Amino acid sequence: MAESSWLTEFPQLDRADLRDIRKSLDAGYREFSREYGEFIESFFDPLLTFLVWFEKLLLATPWWLVIAVIAGLAYLASRSWKLGLGVVISFMLIGYFGMWDNTMRTMSIILVCTLMAIALGVPIGIAMARSDRAQAFVTPVLDVMQTMPAFVYLIPVVMLLGIGKIPGVIAVIIYAIPPVIRLTNLGIRLVDKDVMEAATAYGASPFQRLTGVQLPLAMPTIMAGINQTIMMSLSMVVIASMIGVKGLGQPVLKSITNQYFTLGLLNGLAIVALAIIFDRVSQAYAKRAQEHMKGLENG
Amino acid sequence: MADVLIEIESLYKLFGNNPAKYMPLVHEGKSKDEILAETGHTLGLKDINLQIKRGEIFVIMGLSGSGKSTLIRHFNRLIDPTEGVIKVEGTDVMQFGAKELQEFRRHKMSMVFQRFGLLPHKNVVDNVSYGLQIQGVDRAEAKAKAVEWLDTVGLAGYEDQYPSQLSGGQQQRVGLARALCTDAEILLMDEAFSALDPLIRSEMQDQLIKLQETLHKTIVFITHDLDEALRLGDRIAILKDGEVVQQGEPEDILLNPATEYVEAFVRDVNRARALTVETVMKDPAYRITAETIEEALKQMKGFKQDYGYVVNDEGFQGVVTEEALKEAYADDKAADLTVDVMESCDPLEPGAVLESVIPCTLESEYPLPVVDEDGNLTGRLSRGTLSDVLGERSA
Ligand SMILES: Nc1ncnc2c1ncn2[C@@H]1O[C@H](COP(=O)(O)OP(=O)(O)O)[C@@H](O)[C@H]1O
Ligand SMILES: [Mg+2]
């Protein structure tokens, strides 16, 4: 090659070198997954057992009982008859169009993912709020998690754990956890400094400040984060179905490959219905908590 | 009552990333502005020395940004000093570990904040009992105590309201009740009344004074308002750019401002309302102890005055003028000096504010006698003294 070729051609890595890098990295990771795959899988076993159990529970429960429980919870959270009625009608329609089982599967995985995201995300958010260093470290990680296409991180997960529920849950959590982390952090940081100072001045311990002041005052913001997390997990349902997560995503996937427009639409609408129900219920709950806090309730 | 409860020695606070590095500059005597320009560090407090006595209201006064909040936050270590000693009851507060500090804050000091600092998600009783809840006191007991204190500050019946439902004055009453509820000996009040309307503020001042009469707390009170300082303070320290420029009793500061800065503060004070008779009166001279007219006249000649204050074993009796004595002398020089000869005159009380005695002092031809509760003559107040003291502000 001529000396000045870098002026016209980008001075890129030699193709052979690049191929070697790829090969050695891939081989290394494959080695790693062969070595530790089983161990890591067994680590997730309890979760898998729970997932399976929960899905079976939802599927085995009579439909009217499921509807009654969900409508009841929606009413308790929001104190709105309309919302309760909306829940009943949506689930009746879902069942009528033959999507009951898939809806139960999707709901079980979404609920588990959301619970896991909260259980992991809130403590991480708290840690971020307490230390600027933790925040500086976690924020770019969250940025990557939110912008990296899901398919990219599906590859190593599938290589490691194969196809099934667990990799699906992991993929959904990676995609959906950032809002709850971010908003927990934000909510705690936004807590009025004067109130925190007062708590400190009266001798509150760090734990008392966290549970008695920071978390309650940050709750509306945290709830907004949880709400977004639920929405994002639902939007992952189709992608998760590509790696073997059963539910409403699979018929959609089938519709794409076979061009079944109506099937896709119906299942899509079922996902939307779930999303709207989750959204309204969690928002109504957050709003009620907030009103109570602001003391605007007359009761 | 006179023992020192809180002692602050050579306290310095330099705000910034590396205060230790720049402390030498502070000790060299560079000003706050120079240090900020050279190092980007803010000199918050400089060489503070204070002794606060048990049971007094100690007022720290200064303009906004003078370091008042910074100083008061050192008492309970919401802010740690860069250098210096803070002692409470002889114990060095700086030696406390996290646990001890927590205990100290729970039991020794409580605080009232300018912007109230109430917990918006808790109702009024829970706010008031917050200190006790933190201590782990039984819920019912804490609540009972909170209800009592709410009653004391005049908020009975508001137990279940939330802070956002109350007016500013009411919220600060909750803040005060919360501070009193822990029975801490020391009360820190950072511009506690500054955010309130003037009328409410003066009500709160009255309430604090009344409470203090029965509670005898040690109160550190921050304000930027000299009138408030004079009204509440047993002693006052004036802060400027993080330094104490003067400390002393209110009258000291009013009558002998140490620097121009203090003078500027003092200039706008209504002295007639801030000062009492005893702070400006002259010594009780010109006493006439004679029993007869003749002796009295002789004594008065000695004073080179044409009036005198008659006192005997029972205390102050009245005022006599030379003219009246001479008249009586002409009648019967050996007669006893009796009330008939004396002027009818209401003596002044030592504790009366000047404003209330202006009319009678100005009307009187001689300085009015000041007589205490036991009937003893303790001083005299002349027209000249009064106009000097009240007129000084325009000088
Ligand atoms: N955390 C801080 N960091 C830097 N500077 C501060 C900090 N807190 C206070 N200061 C500075 O210290 C000075 C005194 O502030 P402060 O104590 O709040 O005054 P005051 O209460 O008398 O209005 C001000 O110049 C302020 O800017
Ligand atoms: Mg202040």
XYZ file of C-alpha atoms and ligand atoms in Angstrom:
722
model
C 0.000 0.000 0.000
C 1.168 3.537 -0.739
C 2.229 5.758 2.100
C -0.540 8.319 1.683
C -3.441 5.929 1.273
C -4.869 6.903 4.728
C -5.842 10.231 3.185
C -8.335 8.613 0.839
C -9.085 5.400 2.655
C -10.100 5.235 6.318
C -7.173 3.695 8.188
C -9.188 0.708 9.295
C -8.165 -2.411 11.071
C -6.979 -5.173 8.817
C -9.796 -7.545 7.941
C -7.889 -10.537 9.116
C -7.162 -8.881 12.455
C -10.793 -7.973 12.913
C -11.843 -11.512 12.153
C -9.351 -12.801 14.675
C -10.627 -10.475 17.355
C -14.206 -11.541 16.690
C -13.277 -15.168 16.652
C -11.310 -15.082 19.856
C -13.984 -13.049 21.687
C -16.746 -15.334 20.476
C -14.744 -18.384 21.348
C -13.919 -16.986 24.731
C -17.544 -16.256 25.511
C -18.642 -19.647 24.198
C -16.053 -21.215 26.438
C -17.334 -19.174 29.358
C -20.938 -20.154 28.747
C -20.037 -23.810 28.367
C -18.076 -23.619 31.594
C -20.488 -21.636 33.728
C -23.778 -21.867 31.830
C -25.166 -24.596 33.984
C -24.113 -22.960 37.180
C -25.747 -19.700 36.167
C -28.837 -21.544 35.033
C -29.125 -23.296 38.358
C -28.777 -19.917 40.014
C -31.959 -18.852 38.231
C -33.782 -22.091 39.011
C -35.827 -20.736 41.910
C -37.008 -17.887 39.718
C -37.954 -20.307 36.978
C -39.865 -22.463 39.417
C -41.739 -19.452 40.640
C -42.486 -18.276 37.091
C -43.851 -21.642 36.106
C -45.869 -21.943 39.283
C -47.342 -18.461 38.899
C -48.231 -19.051 35.246
C -49.896 -22.347 36.126
C -51.772 -20.689 38.943
C -53.179 -18.023 36.650
C -54.070 -20.595 34.003
C -55.677 -22.973 36.464
C -57.770 -20.374 38.235
C -61.320 -20.118 36.844
C -61.655 -17.132 34.518
C -64.388 -15.436 36.546
C -62.270 -15.563 39.671
C -59.287 -14.020 37.864
C -61.474 -11.239 36.512
C -63.044 -10.642 39.911
C -59.653 -10.433 41.638
C -58.135 -8.093 39.047
C -61.213 -5.866 38.942
C -61.245 -5.815 42.740
C -57.572 -4.827 42.918
C -58.110 -2.152 40.281
C -60.993 -0.764 42.296
C -59.059 -0.824 45.560
C -56.104 0.948 44.001
C -58.098 3.615 42.225
C -61.451 3.759 44.059
C -63.077 4.127 40.670
C -66.049 2.011 39.587
C -65.398 2.914 35.977
C -61.936 1.442 36.029
C -63.199 -1.750 37.652
C -65.896 -2.061 35.023
C -63.374 -1.381 32.251
C -61.236 -4.230 33.548
C -64.180 -6.631 33.504
C -65.202 -5.698 29.952
C -61.628 -5.868 28.582
C -61.002 -9.320 30.024
C -64.393 -10.593 28.835
C -63.540 -9.498 25.294
C -60.055 -10.995 25.517
C -61.533 -14.305 26.622
C -64.280 -14.160 24.013
C -61.744 -13.819 21.211
C -59.803 -16.814 22.444
C -56.753 -15.058 23.873
C -57.334 -15.909 27.533
C -54.474 -18.351 28.030
C -51.917 -16.230 26.244
C -53.028 -13.170 28.170
C -52.556 -15.027 31.448
C -49.066 -16.108 30.365
C -48.119 -12.571 29.400
C -49.560 -11.173 32.591
C -47.646 -13.618 34.727
C -44.337 -12.803 33.104
C -44.980 -9.056 33.169
C -45.900 -9.136 36.845
C -42.809 -11.140 37.709
C -40.610 -8.847 35.623
C -42.093 -5.759 37.243
C -41.643 -7.126 40.738
C -38.053 -8.048 39.948
C -37.427 -4.651 38.390
C -38.771 -2.944 41.508
C -36.843 -5.234 43.832
C -33.608 -4.503 41.962
C -34.277 -1.001 40.686
C -35.404 0.761 43.862
C -32.287 -0.200 45.869
C -30.058 0.754 42.947
C -31.878 4.067 42.673
C -31.442 4.639 46.407
C -27.729 3.903 46.142
C -27.462 6.378 43.260
C -29.235 9.062 45.238
C -26.907 8.606 48.186
C -23.664 8.791 46.286
C -22.688 10.956 43.363
C -20.073 8.400 42.404
C -22.675 5.659 42.152
C -24.761 8.004 40.039
C -21.831 8.789 37.754
C -21.241 5.075 37.311
C -24.819 3.867 36.860
C -26.154 6.616 34.592
C -24.103 5.657 31.490
C -24.928 1.993 32.075
C -28.611 2.886 32.043
C -28.115 4.905 28.870
C -26.588 1.869 27.195
C -29.359 -0.404 28.443
C -31.997 1.904 27.039
C -30.431 2.522 23.639
C -28.767 -0.791 22.845
C -31.159 -2.700 20.556
C -32.718 -5.565 22.469
C -31.548 -8.093 19.904
C -27.930 -7.319 20.676
C -28.070 -8.268 24.310
C -30.370 -11.147 23.557
C -27.463 -12.892 21.813
C -25.210 -13.401 24.834
C -28.177 -14.149 27.077
C -29.385 -16.867 24.744
C -25.855 -18.203 24.302
C -25.573 -18.464 28.032
C -28.998 -19.691 29.046
C -30.556 -21.017 25.872
C -34.107 -20.290 24.811
C -36.881 -20.052 27.375
C -38.527 -18.066 30.086
C -35.447 -17.011 32.066
C -33.582 -15.358 29.188
C -36.891 -13.711 28.326
C -37.264 -12.320 31.823
C -33.666 -11.109 31.820
C -34.121 -9.377 28.475
C -37.334 -7.716 29.603
C -35.779 -6.543 32.865
C -32.707 -5.122 31.149
C -34.954 -3.187 28.823
C -37.529 -2.084 31.377
C -35.582 -1.429 34.580
C -33.971 1.950 33.764
C -37.049 4.132 34.450
C -37.609 2.783 37.941
C -33.911 3.271 38.768
C -33.746 6.743 37.284
C -36.930 7.985 38.869
C -36.148 6.522 42.283
C -32.858 8.390 42.162
C -34.512 11.570 40.932
C -37.369 11.366 43.415
C -35.042 11.010 46.379
C -32.753 13.757 45.178
C -35.702 16.097 44.774
C -36.867 15.655 48.366
C -36.927 19.065 50.026
C -33.540 19.748 51.656
C -35.222 21.620 54.496
C -37.321 18.619 55.431
C -34.292 16.336 55.361
C -32.352 18.784 57.479
C -35.169 18.893 60.010
C -35.178 15.089 60.216
C -31.413 15.081 60.751
C -31.629 17.821 63.359
C -34.059 15.724 65.386
C -31.596 12.843 65.363
C -33.109 10.598 62.705
C -30.747 7.810 61.651
C -29.958 7.381 57.945
C -32.419 4.487 57.826
C -35.128 6.524 59.551
C -34.554 9.328 57.084
C -34.821 6.924 54.158
C -37.978 5.159 55.257
C -39.662 8.008 57.080
C -38.907 10.926 54.795
C -37.169 10.171 51.525
C -39.133 7.199 50.255
C -42.574 8.538 51.216
C -41.835 11.923 49.674
C -40.276 10.370 46.569
C -43.139 7.894 46.195
C -45.072 9.757 43.485
C -41.935 9.934 41.360
C -41.025 6.318 42.065
C -44.559 5.288 41.115
C -44.173 7.115 37.812
C -41.007 5.105 37.244
C -42.747 1.838 38.074
C -45.545 2.768 35.713
C -43.074 3.343 32.883
C -41.309 0.109 33.712
C -44.567 -1.812 33.361
C -45.292 -0.164 30.022
C -41.844 -0.968 28.727
C -42.027 -4.614 29.809
C -45.292 -4.950 27.937
C -43.722 -3.492 24.831
C -41.025 -6.173 25.067
C -43.554 -8.993 24.909
C -43.184 -9.563 21.158
C -39.392 -9.491 21.199
C -39.312 -11.797 24.208
C -41.501 -14.252 22.345
C -38.691 -14.628 19.802
C -36.642 -16.373 22.446
C -39.376 -18.653 23.560
C -41.485 -16.676 25.980
C -45.022 -17.863 25.536
C -47.874 -15.392 25.561
C -49.497 -12.721 23.451
C -46.223 -12.074 21.643
C -46.101 -15.421 19.899
C -49.278 -15.038 17.828
C -48.072 -11.591 16.825
C -44.790 -13.073 15.682
C -46.659 -15.763 13.780
C -48.817 -13.109 12.144
C -45.759 -11.279 10.887
C -44.255 -14.321 9.235
C -47.564 -15.542 7.825
C -49.227 -12.203 7.183
C -52.256 -12.842 9.410
C -53.436 -9.289 9.834
C -56.465 -9.927 12.064
C -54.666 -12.312 14.404
C -51.893 -9.758 14.851
C -54.344 -6.961 15.437
C -56.379 -8.860 18.031
C -53.334 -9.897 20.038
C -51.884 -6.419 19.693
C -55.108 -4.976 21.051
C -54.972 -7.387 23.986
C -51.488 -6.107 24.813
C -52.761 -2.546 24.569
C -55.675 -3.385 26.867
C -53.291 -4.834 29.456
C -51.085 -1.766 29.152
C -53.970 0.630 29.634
C -55.252 -1.263 32.658
C -51.839 -1.392 34.325
C -51.221 2.241 33.517
C -54.516 3.580 34.804
C -54.455 1.516 37.949
C -50.889 2.416 38.911
C -51.403 6.088 38.067
C -54.629 6.304 40.003
C -52.916 4.674 42.951
C -49.966 7.071 42.775
C -52.277 10.038 42.545
C -54.219 8.952 45.573
C -51.039 8.514 47.568
C -49.936 11.972 46.514
C -53.193 13.681 47.396
C -53.062 12.172 50.821
C -49.545 13.469 51.243
C -50.409 16.988 50.166
C -53.200 16.920 52.658
C -55.840 17.894 50.145
C -58.111 15.049 51.074
C -60.985 16.170 53.212
C -61.522 12.868 54.947
C -28.560 30.596 86.213
C -25.300 32.055 85.140
C -23.380 28.931 84.208
C -22.187 28.577 80.643
C -24.055 25.914 78.694
C -22.666 26.297 75.193
C -19.157 27.408 74.502
C -17.694 28.164 71.107
C -13.985 28.782 70.762
C -12.105 30.038 67.705
C -14.571 28.555 65.295
C -13.755 28.793 61.591
C -15.700 27.529 58.601
C -14.343 27.676 55.105
C -16.685 26.326 52.404
C -15.089 24.632 49.406
C -13.356 21.533 48.162
C -10.142 21.838 50.096
C -10.630 24.140 53.055
C -7.657 22.824 55.043
C -5.286 23.968 52.303
C -6.479 27.550 52.411
C -6.910 27.999 56.159
C -3.498 29.692 56.413
C -4.832 32.480 54.216
C -7.702 32.940 56.637
C -5.312 33.130 59.565
C -3.235 35.674 57.666
C -6.281 37.856 57.919
C -7.378 37.972 54.294
C -10.935 39.133 53.821
C -13.844 36.995 52.708
C -13.826 38.600 49.258
C -10.080 38.154 48.761
C -10.275 34.503 49.734
C -13.184 33.906 47.403
C -11.384 35.582 44.511
C -8.100 33.760 45.110
C -9.295 30.289 45.987
C -12.984 29.973 45.152
C -13.640 29.121 48.796
C -16.278 30.961 50.800
C -15.332 32.076 54.276
C -18.444 31.222 56.228
C -17.301 31.899 59.782
C -14.178 33.493 61.167
C -12.855 33.230 64.706
C -16.176 32.953 66.506
C -16.041 32.943 70.297
C -19.301 32.733 72.194
C -20.474 31.690 75.614
C -24.149 31.008 75.945
C -25.529 30.767 79.440
C -28.109 28.359 80.703
C -31.610 29.786 80.565
C -30.917 32.838 78.425
C -32.164 33.857 75.023
C -29.059 34.490 72.985
C -29.743 36.296 69.744
C -27.430 36.131 66.755
C -28.124 38.919 64.357
C -26.755 39.923 60.996
C -27.709 40.706 57.446
C -28.479 37.991 54.965
C -25.318 36.101 54.042
C -23.494 37.088 57.213
C -23.237 33.453 58.325
C -26.058 33.180 60.859
C -27.487 29.931 59.524
C -23.998 28.514 59.163
C -23.221 29.358 62.779
C -26.391 27.937 64.297
C -25.933 24.708 62.313
C -22.625 24.189 64.070
C -24.371 23.891 67.430
C -25.947 20.563 66.480
C -23.331 19.786 63.866
C -25.542 19.937 60.834
C -22.391 21.631 59.587
C -18.941 20.633 60.795
C -16.386 23.357 61.430
C -13.091 23.617 59.608
C -11.419 24.543 62.892
C -12.551 25.227 66.402
C -14.173 23.864 69.514
C -17.843 23.478 70.298
C -18.650 22.489 73.849
C -22.039 21.799 75.344
C -22.078 21.397 79.123
C -18.328 21.078 78.914
C -18.455 18.143 76.480
C -16.639 18.577 73.201
C -19.334 17.950 70.613
C -16.712 17.418 67.929
C -15.602 14.179 69.582
C -18.995 12.529 69.107
C -19.288 9.505 66.822
C -22.336 9.050 64.607
C -24.381 7.288 67.300
C -23.526 9.747 70.050
C -24.285 12.650 67.758
C -27.686 11.136 67.023
C -28.433 10.785 70.720
C -27.217 14.324 71.325
C -29.538 15.693 68.643
C -32.438 13.657 69.958
C -32.216 14.752 73.553
C -30.152 17.902 73.937
C -31.219 20.259 71.182
C -34.223 20.834 69.042
C -34.569 23.218 66.153
C -37.110 25.509 64.538
C -36.545 26.441 60.901
C -37.220 29.541 58.848
C -39.139 27.578 56.231
C -40.719 25.381 58.901
C -39.242 22.078 57.665
C -42.422 20.166 58.466
C -42.998 16.714 57.038
C -45.638 17.279 54.343
C -46.798 13.668 54.346
C -47.529 13.541 58.056
C -50.385 15.222 59.857
C -49.909 17.809 62.555
C -49.731 15.485 65.598
C -47.308 13.189 63.842
C -45.183 16.185 62.963
C -45.161 17.408 66.544
C -44.352 13.973 67.921
C -41.711 13.359 65.243
C -38.789 13.776 67.628
C -40.308 11.271 70.032
C -41.093 8.803 67.247
C -37.462 8.963 66.183
C -36.448 8.193 69.754
C -38.680 5.141 69.683
C -41.101 6.443 72.305
C -44.351 4.498 72.479
C -46.822 5.823 69.892
C -49.698 6.559 72.231
C -47.446 8.322 74.708
C -45.822 10.402 71.978
C -49.201 11.356 70.616
C -50.554 12.363 74.011
C -47.575 14.598 74.554
C -47.887 16.120 71.095
C -51.531 16.924 71.689
C -50.587 18.689 74.904
C -47.960 20.828 73.210
C -50.301 21.639 70.360
C -52.713 22.925 72.938
C -49.962 25.019 74.527
C -49.105 26.742 71.257
C -52.772 27.377 70.560
C -53.433 24.767 67.906
C -55.772 22.426 69.733
C -58.127 20.780 67.264
C -55.694 20.874 64.338
C -54.246 17.427 65.104
C -55.406 15.701 61.933
C -54.696 18.501 59.479
C -51.757 18.375 57.102
C -49.155 21.150 57.064
C -50.270 22.363 53.644
C -53.697 23.093 55.090
C -52.296 25.557 57.625
C -51.254 29.191 57.358
C -47.598 30.165 57.767
C -48.107 31.236 61.354
C -49.881 28.017 62.216
C -47.184 25.953 60.524
C -44.522 27.648 62.592
C -46.521 26.994 65.742
C -46.405 23.332 64.750
C -42.650 23.744 64.264
C -42.375 25.257 67.731
C -44.512 22.537 69.299
C -42.339 19.916 67.612
C -39.243 21.518 69.097
C -40.748 21.695 72.581
C -42.154 18.173 72.450
C -38.777 16.481 72.894
C -38.095 18.413 76.120
C -34.638 19.291 74.834
C -32.924 21.875 76.958
C -31.601 23.903 74.066
C -33.786 25.429 71.390
C -32.189 26.538 68.138
C -34.328 28.942 66.142
C -33.049 29.946 62.709
C -35.015 33.007 61.624
C -38.019 31.188 62.974
C -40.342 34.160 62.624
C -38.803 35.902 59.619
C -41.123 34.348 57.077
C -44.235 35.521 58.899
C -46.362 38.648 58.541
C -45.434 41.422 61.003
C -48.569 40.995 63.077
C -48.220 37.200 63.322
C -44.536 37.638 63.993
C -45.127 39.857 66.968
C -47.744 37.404 68.265
C -45.211 34.602 68.003
C -42.631 36.714 69.831
C -45.097 37.292 72.651
C -45.807 33.594 72.785
C -42.133 32.719 72.910
C -41.513 35.200 75.719
C -44.452 33.817 77.652
C -43.342 30.224 77.149
C -39.824 31.089 78.194
C -41.096 32.495 81.499
C -42.211 29.021 82.505
C -39.838 26.797 80.526
C -36.480 28.510 81.075
C -34.937 26.923 77.999
C -31.662 28.022 76.575
C -32.617 29.574 73.278
C -30.316 30.507 70.435
C -32.380 32.778 68.252
C -31.316 33.948 64.811
C -32.782 37.035 63.213
C -31.925 39.791 60.773
C -34.279 42.156 62.531
C -32.839 44.287 65.316
C -36.223 45.089 66.792
C -36.840 41.377 67.199
C -33.363 40.908 68.639
C -33.886 43.653 71.191
C -37.286 42.363 72.131
C -36.244 38.757 72.711
C -32.567 38.827 73.477
C -30.969 38.670 76.876
C -27.738 39.038 74.978
C -27.058 39.724 71.339
C -24.149 38.927 69.054
C -23.889 40.789 65.779
C -22.397 38.972 62.839
C -20.866 40.521 59.745
C -19.195 38.565 56.956
C -18.808 35.607 59.291
C -17.290 37.580 62.152
C -18.803 38.662 65.447
C -18.441 42.443 65.456
C -20.100 43.028 68.801
C -21.776 41.079 71.535
C -23.448 42.249 74.668
C -26.725 43.146 76.277
C -29.281 44.915 74.116
C -28.709 48.306 75.757
C -24.967 48.014 75.250
C -25.446 47.543 71.593
C -27.986 50.290 71.262
C -26.087 52.844 73.270
C -22.508 51.937 72.382
C -22.391 50.462 68.898
C -18.887 49.118 68.383
C -18.571 49.708 64.656
C -20.236 51.640 61.891
C -21.926 48.448 60.781
C -23.635 48.054 64.143
C -24.440 51.751 64.170
C -26.150 51.421 60.824
C -28.271 48.638 62.280
C -29.059 50.592 65.384
C -29.900 53.795 63.561
C -33.293 52.626 62.428
C -34.364 51.278 65.758
C -37.089 53.056 67.596
C -35.108 53.714 70.752
C -38.084 55.090 72.585
C -39.582 51.640 72.349
C -36.428 49.603 72.732
C -34.899 51.247 75.788
C -36.148 51.288 79.346
C -35.775 54.034 81.922
C -33.135 52.201 83.948
C -30.810 51.833 80.949
C -30.456 55.582 80.453
C -31.153 57.131 83.889
C -28.499 58.959 85.857
C -27.330 58.049 89.361
C -29.653 58.857 92.217
C -27.800 61.985 93.422
C -29.264 65.008 95.249
C -30.688 63.025 98.098
C -32.063 65.035 100.961
C -31.969 63.104 104.170
C -32.601 66.051 106.490
C -35.465 66.050 108.914
C -36.059 69.787 109.211
C -36.510 72.552 106.669
C -33.376 74.318 107.777
C -31.121 71.305 107.372
C -32.738 70.477 104.065
C -31.991 73.916 102.696
C -28.413 73.565 103.842
C -28.059 70.208 102.077
C -29.512 71.607 98.902
C -27.044 74.503 98.884
C -24.345 71.845 98.811
C -25.683 70.329 95.565
C -25.814 73.633 93.687
C -29.232 72.581 92.403
C -32.642 74.056 93.046
C -34.284 70.694 93.759
C -33.659 67.496 95.696
C -35.093 64.038 96.374
C -36.234 63.416 99.891
C -35.390 59.957 101.176
C -35.502 58.422 104.628
C -35.394 54.926 106.104
C -38.626 54.059 104.400
C -37.312 55.028 100.999
C -38.263 57.760 98.592
C -40.636 60.389 99.958
C -40.902 63.104 97.348
C -39.263 66.015 95.550
C -38.684 69.440 97.029
C -37.698 72.618 95.222
C -35.573 75.385 96.670
C -38.429 77.798 96.252
C -40.804 75.724 98.357
C -38.164 75.214 101.026
C -37.501 78.950 101.244
C -41.177 79.682 101.669
C -41.441 77.156 104.456
C -38.249 78.495 106.001
C -39.796 81.922 106.223
C -42.736 80.435 108.143
C -40.812 78.240 110.541
C -37.263 77.253 109.911
C -37.202 74.543 112.560
C -40.322 72.800 111.271
C -40.134 69.193 110.129
C -39.718 68.475 106.464
C -43.138 67.003 105.650
C -45.064 65.908 102.604
C -46.862 69.248 102.540
C -43.717 70.971 101.371
C -42.981 68.458 98.643
C -44.104 68.557 95.049
C -46.799 66.172 93.942
C -44.992 63.932 91.541
C -45.346 60.395 90.172
C -41.965 58.682 90.214
C -40.930 56.586 87.156
C -40.585 52.816 87.180
C -37.140 51.497 86.198
C -38.602 48.982 83.741
C -40.864 51.405 81.868
C -40.012 51.919 78.183
C -38.936 55.430 77.331
C -41.863 55.990 75.013
C -44.271 55.785 77.931
C -42.447 58.370 80.028
C -41.719 60.995 77.368
C -44.674 63.304 78.157
C -44.199 63.540 81.927
C -40.432 63.859 81.649
C -40.695 66.720 79.212
C -43.330 68.555 81.276
C -41.423 68.316 84.510
C -39.171 71.200 85.567
C -36.725 68.917 87.343
C -35.413 65.436 86.487
C -38.000 62.841 87.475
C -37.052 60.375 90.190
C -36.891 56.675 89.326
C -38.157 54.477 92.118
C -38.170 50.692 92.207
C -40.846 48.356 93.534
C -39.470 48.524 97.071
C -39.758 52.273 97.126
C -36.026 52.955 96.816
C -34.737 55.822 94.745
C -32.593 54.240 92.031
C -32.002 57.118 89.640
C -33.271 60.224 87.885
C -34.253 60.979 84.337
C -33.950 64.499 82.962
C -35.301 66.118 79.844
C -31.747 66.537 78.641
C -30.877 62.835 79.025
C -34.031 61.821 77.239
C -33.500 64.103 74.272
C -29.838 63.107 74.072
C -30.692 59.417 73.925
C -33.609 59.758 71.557
C -32.016 62.429 69.432
C -28.793 60.548 68.807
C -30.156 58.661 65.844
C -30.218 61.788 63.723
C -26.684 62.689 64.760
N -22.829 24.879 51.632
C -22.247 26.044 51.314
N -21.277 26.105 50.387
C -20.681 27.275 50.081
N -20.978 28.446 50.641
C -21.937 28.470 51.580
C -22.624 27.280 51.961
N -23.526 27.590 52.907
C -23.405 28.931 53.102
N -22.459 29.456 52.304
C -22.028 30.858 52.268
O -21.753 31.266 53.581
C -22.224 32.565 53.795
C -23.178 32.593 54.951
O -24.371 31.951 54.610
P -25.559 31.765 55.641
O -25.026 31.163 56.880
O -26.653 31.051 54.964
O -25.997 33.263 55.933
P -27.283 33.832 56.636
O -28.031 32.697 57.272
O -26.764 34.816 57.616
O -28.090 34.501 55.579
C -22.820 33.037 52.485
O -21.843 33.786 51.813
C -23.113 31.771 51.764
O -23.015 31.955 50.378
Mg -30.063 32.064 57.029
